[in-house]
Amino acid sequence: MKKKIAILGSTGSIGTQALDVVRSHREMFDVCLLTANSNASLLASQAGEFNAGAVVIGNREMYGELSSLLGPTGTAVYAGNEVIPELLSDNGEIDTVIAAMTGFSGLMPTLAALKAGKTVAIANKETLVAAGAIVMETARTHNASIIPVDSEHSAIFQVLQGEHSPIGKILLTASGGPFLRIPASEMAAAGVHDALNHPKWKMGRKVTIDSATLMNKGFEVIEAGWLFDVPVKDIEVVIHPQSIIHSMVAFMDGSVLAQMSVPDMRIPIQYALTYPERMPSGIPQIDFCSLGGFTFASPDTEKFPCLSIAYEAAAKGGNIPCAMNAADEIAVEAFLQGRITLCDIPGIIADTIAKCTFIQDPDIDGIISTDSECRRTAESIIGD
Ligand code: MG
């Protein structure tokens, strides 16, 4: 039986690599649904190649182009992301949804997939940052599985297979990003090009900027807390520039288990799709003897305040991580547009959190209103 999959965000970095995995195991997967924000030409060619049942283009202005590119094929064409939840809940065929959209926009489709009892391979960490309690509760209520795609969380998930003892501590590894060895004073002058130049991972623009500020690692701490039910005080970030160990779990007896591979996202993506089986990936094994060495260090939280902001936001709980996420999305966009410097990002996030109306136990409406309120707040801080 082929696994029937939907890829939300199929033209992005994770989406295209997920389709690489599907391409090398055509006998295992049927592509039912692909969605993209605005890249109509790539979405059309993906739909043609994989004979997708349906496609959604988020940007309505691209609907005409997408329809004409697809022509009279068997692929149904929709416009507007609001239709995704309905398509997921109406399609009883889909088994697995790869949630690879960027940012808060991934939340409602992910919740819809979980409510429909689908397995969600989650790459959209912002969903868990903004609404972790709701997402995990929805999965429990509807008996839906969440399988991590993020390399660190896949590593933790893999080392926990067959493990019966509780996690003592999670050691979340971080490459350190492009500014690991650049003095803080020079970071302020870094341009968009420098910040997008990640040393180890080829990723989308948003996550690459988040990696440069270590906000991404802060998000991942919160993501790991939800996925593995571990308090964030028991999650330690370890800088490991070689990016071979993708994370580790320490147990009460002093044992530490690690998962390793060359840094290639197709490994965790494929594991999420073939779990609990492993399949050949065509990706070379680590050549340990040519590696030279592994190094580890504590993160510099003065140089990278976003990491501390994330720990504090997680400790405050409620809607504060959602506020942090909203402010970060606005700040990263402003940086990419050249309106602020990289070093302005943490201050904008901290100020937005300080102005956010606290909700202890937000429902989905509380999360949505916090997101819009904090986007406006962050915009006004940047505009000042
Ligand atoms: Mg990661």
XYZ file of C-alpha atoms and ligand atoms in Angstrom:
385
model
C 0.000 0.000 0.000
C 1.387 3.361 -1.019
C 1.456 6.090 1.598
C -0.741 8.979 0.522
C 0.843 12.308 1.316
C 0.126 16.023 1.283
C 2.950 18.565 1.297
C 2.058 22.008 2.627
C 4.735 24.368 1.356
C 5.951 22.109 -1.461
C 7.997 24.774 -3.271
C 10.072 25.740 -0.214
C 13.332 24.220 0.961
C 11.752 21.385 2.984
C 8.995 20.839 0.412
C 11.354 20.405 -2.527
C 13.598 18.084 -0.501
C 10.548 16.060 0.553
C 9.745 15.637 -3.132
C 13.366 14.502 -3.701
C 12.684 11.766 -1.162
C 9.414 10.850 -2.907
C 11.204 10.851 -6.275
C 13.707 8.266 -5.069
C 10.962 6.028 -3.585
C 8.163 6.418 -6.107
C 6.846 2.948 -5.272
C 6.117 4.037 -1.679
C 4.216 7.300 -2.056
C 1.267 8.890 -3.802
C 1.159 12.686 -3.801
C -2.426 13.779 -3.136
C -2.045 17.466 -2.361
C 0.639 20.127 -2.836
C 0.383 23.717 -1.620
C 2.560 26.758 -2.179
C 2.360 30.426 -1.418
C 3.170 32.033 -4.763
C 5.562 29.967 -6.887
C 2.996 28.884 -9.496
C 5.467 27.629 -12.075
C 7.291 25.288 -9.693
C 4.016 24.122 -8.153
C 2.642 23.324 -11.617
C 5.728 21.364 -12.599
C 5.645 19.432 -9.294
C 1.954 18.658 -9.794
C 2.692 17.403 -13.297
C 5.673 15.294 -12.299
C 3.977 13.674 -9.306
C 0.484 13.596 -10.766
C -0.898 15.408 -7.718
C -4.612 15.137 -7.062
C -4.949 18.771 -6.016
C -2.885 21.935 -5.634
C -3.457 25.110 -3.658
C -1.788 28.442 -4.378
C -1.962 30.787 -1.381
C -1.659 33.965 -3.423
C -4.975 34.307 -5.302
C -3.392 36.494 -7.967
C -1.429 33.466 -9.152
C -4.520 31.300 -9.672
C -4.918 32.133 -13.371
C -1.283 31.388 -14.146
C -1.385 28.116 -12.203
C -4.595 26.937 -13.896
C -3.310 27.707 -17.349
C 0.035 26.012 -16.636
C -1.739 22.879 -15.486
C -4.274 22.930 -18.302
C -6.805 20.143 -18.557
C -4.934 17.677 -16.346
C -6.537 15.655 -13.584
C -5.227 18.063 -10.921
C -7.815 20.180 -9.096
C -6.634 23.780 -8.609
C -7.563 25.979 -5.648
C -6.554 29.457 -4.493
C -6.263 30.852 -0.959
C -4.785 29.061 2.067
C -8.156 29.084 3.886
C -9.209 26.169 1.695
C -6.403 23.890 2.984
C -8.058 22.848 6.288
C -11.190 21.815 4.378
C -9.235 19.887 1.740
C -7.369 18.001 4.460
C -10.440 17.097 6.477
C -12.472 16.131 3.396
C -9.784 13.911 1.927
C -10.026 10.597 3.741
C -7.270 9.192 1.536
C -4.382 11.295 2.851
C -2.352 9.482 5.552
C 0.520 11.876 6.142
C 0.738 15.647 5.950
C 4.156 17.283 5.728
C 3.696 20.662 7.401
C 6.448 22.688 5.752
C 4.843 26.102 5.454
C 6.766 29.018 6.942
C 5.645 30.755 10.107
C 2.304 31.190 11.820
C 0.426 30.487 8.570
C 1.127 26.787 9.155
C -0.944 26.660 12.348
C -4.515 26.280 11.072
C -3.694 23.692 8.367
C -1.675 21.692 10.912
C -4.551 21.734 13.398
C -6.952 20.669 10.632
C -4.707 17.747 9.703
C -4.509 16.620 13.334
C -8.284 16.944 13.789
C -8.720 14.718 10.745
C -6.485 12.137 12.452
C -3.647 12.446 9.920
C -0.033 11.820 10.785
C 1.715 15.176 10.687
C 5.401 15.290 9.776
C 6.102 18.677 11.306
C 8.736 20.980 9.871
C 6.826 24.155 10.744
C 8.264 24.841 14.206
C 6.441 28.184 14.544
C 3.218 26.210 14.949
C 4.549 24.533 18.094
C 6.124 27.736 19.376
C 2.950 29.775 18.991
C 0.405 27.176 20.053
C 2.227 24.125 21.419
C -0.332 23.324 24.110
C -3.223 23.438 21.627
C -1.374 21.466 18.951
C -0.336 18.676 21.344
C -3.803 18.512 22.904
C -5.425 18.337 19.447
C -3.119 15.463 18.493
C -3.982 13.586 21.710
C -7.721 14.129 21.366
C -7.806 12.944 17.758
C -5.262 10.177 18.194
C -3.037 11.728 15.531
C 0.747 11.316 15.478
C 3.252 14.114 15.144
C 6.625 13.114 13.734
C 9.427 15.681 13.818
C 11.206 16.733 10.637
C 13.566 19.330 12.132
C 16.986 17.621 12.191
C 17.480 18.088 15.956
C 14.042 16.798 16.836
C 14.342 13.910 14.424
C 17.618 13.029 16.167
C 15.935 13.023 19.578
C 12.969 11.077 18.198
C 15.330 8.501 16.689
C 17.390 7.968 19.840
C 14.202 7.519 21.865
C 12.951 4.600 19.734
C 12.665 1.583 22.001
C 13.774 3.591 25.041
C 11.782 2.965 28.208
C 13.466 5.289 30.693
C 12.543 8.949 31.039
C 14.671 11.632 29.403
C 17.154 13.133 31.887
C 18.180 15.999 29.677
C 18.044 16.975 26.030
C 21.278 18.313 24.542
C 20.133 20.306 21.530
C 23.017 20.931 19.165
C 23.454 24.131 17.161
C 25.898 24.935 14.366
C 26.157 28.473 15.731
C 25.200 30.021 12.383
C 27.262 32.352 10.192
C 28.215 34.738 13.039
C 29.597 32.212 15.511
C 33.135 33.603 15.263
C 32.302 37.188 14.297
C 32.537 39.744 17.136
C 29.210 41.149 18.316
C 30.354 44.623 17.263
C 30.623 43.485 13.623
C 27.320 41.650 13.640
C 25.361 44.908 13.567
C 26.907 45.724 10.218
C 26.044 42.338 8.716
C 24.002 42.573 5.545
C 21.237 40.301 4.332
C 23.705 38.409 2.161
C 26.017 37.666 5.159
C 23.112 36.524 7.317
C 21.773 34.251 4.582
C 25.162 32.586 4.192
C 24.691 29.641 6.575
C 27.830 27.518 6.966
C 26.189 24.085 7.173
C 22.544 23.996 6.152
C 20.800 25.125 3.000
C 17.407 26.377 4.190
C 14.690 28.925 3.487
C 15.313 32.630 4.132
C 13.249 32.962 7.328
C 14.868 30.025 9.122
C 18.338 31.054 7.914
C 17.965 34.524 9.462
C 16.572 32.891 12.615
C 19.693 30.702 12.638
C 21.931 33.763 12.392
C 20.343 35.297 15.534
C 19.943 31.876 17.281
C 16.200 32.631 17.484
C 15.824 29.401 15.537
C 17.540 27.504 18.343
C 15.289 29.219 20.865
C 12.263 28.089 18.844
C 13.708 24.589 18.737
C 14.075 24.501 22.540
C 10.358 25.242 22.835
C 9.524 22.801 20.036
C 11.483 20.039 21.807
C 9.753 20.834 25.090
C 6.354 20.195 23.511
C 7.284 17.238 21.339
C 9.068 15.308 24.076
C 7.218 16.654 27.128
C 10.395 17.962 28.764
C 10.581 21.239 30.738
C 12.820 23.751 28.945
C 15.131 23.916 31.987
C 16.136 20.354 31.059
C 16.989 21.328 27.482
C 20.533 22.574 26.999
C 21.831 24.135 23.803
C 25.310 22.958 22.806
C 27.216 24.669 20.000
C 28.630 22.005 17.686
C 29.880 23.743 14.517
C 30.535 20.522 12.590
C 26.778 19.744 12.552
C 27.339 15.998 12.569
C 25.638 15.244 15.894
C 22.068 16.442 15.403
C 21.162 16.263 19.094
C 21.612 14.029 22.132
C 19.605 12.682 25.028
C 21.146 12.125 28.460
C 19.686 9.513 30.813
C 19.801 9.051 34.573
C 22.590 6.461 34.425
C 24.985 8.907 32.779
C 24.522 7.494 29.282
C 24.162 9.949 26.431
C 22.756 8.820 23.086
C 23.362 10.820 19.925
C 22.153 10.610 16.336
C 24.685 11.514 13.656
C 24.767 11.978 9.907
C 26.179 14.367 7.371
C 24.023 17.526 7.491
C 21.399 16.802 4.840
C 17.732 17.475 5.553
C 16.630 14.642 3.293
C 17.633 12.182 6.049
C 15.212 13.475 8.718
C 12.536 14.168 6.076
C 12.789 10.619 4.782
C 12.745 9.133 8.279
C 9.559 11.061 9.046
C 7.990 9.661 5.874
C 9.120 6.051 6.199
C 8.978 5.769 10.013
C 9.233 3.269 11.636
C 11.229 1.815 8.718
C 14.509 3.094 7.355
C 15.208 3.156 3.622
C 18.339 3.820 1.560
C 18.768 7.556 0.956
C 21.731 7.705 -1.398
C 23.352 10.136 1.055
C 26.936 9.174 1.968
C 27.811 7.977 5.445
C 29.996 10.088 7.711
C 33.686 9.655 7.021
C 34.836 9.912 10.639
C 38.548 9.686 9.913
C 38.470 12.712 7.638
C 36.357 14.813 10.023
C 39.262 16.037 12.108
C 37.301 16.450 15.303
C 34.114 17.383 17.065
C 33.982 20.535 19.143
C 31.397 21.714 21.646
C 30.789 25.014 23.405
C 28.140 26.872 25.368
C 26.206 29.494 23.424
C 27.095 33.158 23.991
C 23.743 34.518 25.142
C 25.028 38.085 25.372
C 25.901 38.049 21.710
C 22.741 36.108 20.848
C 20.033 37.448 23.214
C 17.249 35.727 21.249
C 18.154 32.446 22.888
C 17.575 33.857 26.397
C 14.398 35.565 25.212
C 13.078 32.163 24.112
C 13.860 30.500 27.460
C 12.158 33.366 29.300
C 9.137 33.253 26.978
C 8.806 29.515 27.534
C 9.029 30.003 31.301
C 6.309 32.690 31.216
C 4.198 30.416 29.038
C 0.639 31.283 28.003
C 0.571 33.427 24.868
C 4.096 34.833 25.331
C 5.859 32.380 22.981
C 3.176 33.281 20.397
C 3.996 36.973 20.911
C 7.698 36.222 20.474
C 7.032 34.336 17.253
C 4.873 37.106 15.787
C 7.479 39.771 16.609
C 10.229 37.637 15.104
C 8.333 37.134 11.840
C 7.858 40.881 11.484
C 11.442 41.684 12.523
C 12.998 39.137 10.146
C 10.916 40.480 7.261
C 12.016 44.031 8.144
C 15.654 42.890 8.205
C 15.291 41.202 4.817
C 13.832 44.452 3.469
C 16.836 46.377 4.793
C 14.751 48.409 7.266
C 16.614 47.274 10.420
C 19.921 45.618 11.321
C 20.322 42.054 12.530
C 21.115 43.334 16.034
C 17.792 45.214 16.189
C 15.856 41.942 16.041
C 16.177 40.876 19.731
C 15.151 44.310 21.019
C 12.057 44.387 18.800
C 11.042 40.948 20.066
C 11.657 41.824 23.743
C 9.739 45.117 23.458
C 6.819 43.406 21.724
C 6.632 40.779 24.472
C 6.706 43.526 27.116
C 3.699 45.218 25.481
C 1.704 42.032 24.913
C -1.497 41.466 26.902
C -0.773 38.290 28.853
C -3.180 35.353 28.533
C -2.387 32.446 30.847
C -4.228 29.711 29.009
C -5.140 30.958 25.518
C -7.592 29.143 23.264
C -7.118 29.275 19.504
C -8.871 32.657 19.261
C -6.540 34.005 21.951
C -3.559 32.752 19.952
C -4.835 34.318 16.723
C -5.548 37.659 18.399
C -2.157 37.648 20.150
C -0.488 37.016 16.808
C -2.240 39.945 15.111
C -1.807 42.269 18.101
C 1.922 41.521 18.347
C 2.492 41.882 14.608
C 1.010 45.392 14.858
C 3.100 46.143 17.951
C 6.315 44.957 16.294
C 5.525 46.990 13.170
C 4.973 50.131 15.252
C 8.228 49.578 17.159
C 10.100 49.229 13.855
C 8.257 52.218 12.402
C 9.257 54.498 15.313
Mg 16.864 22.565 13.154
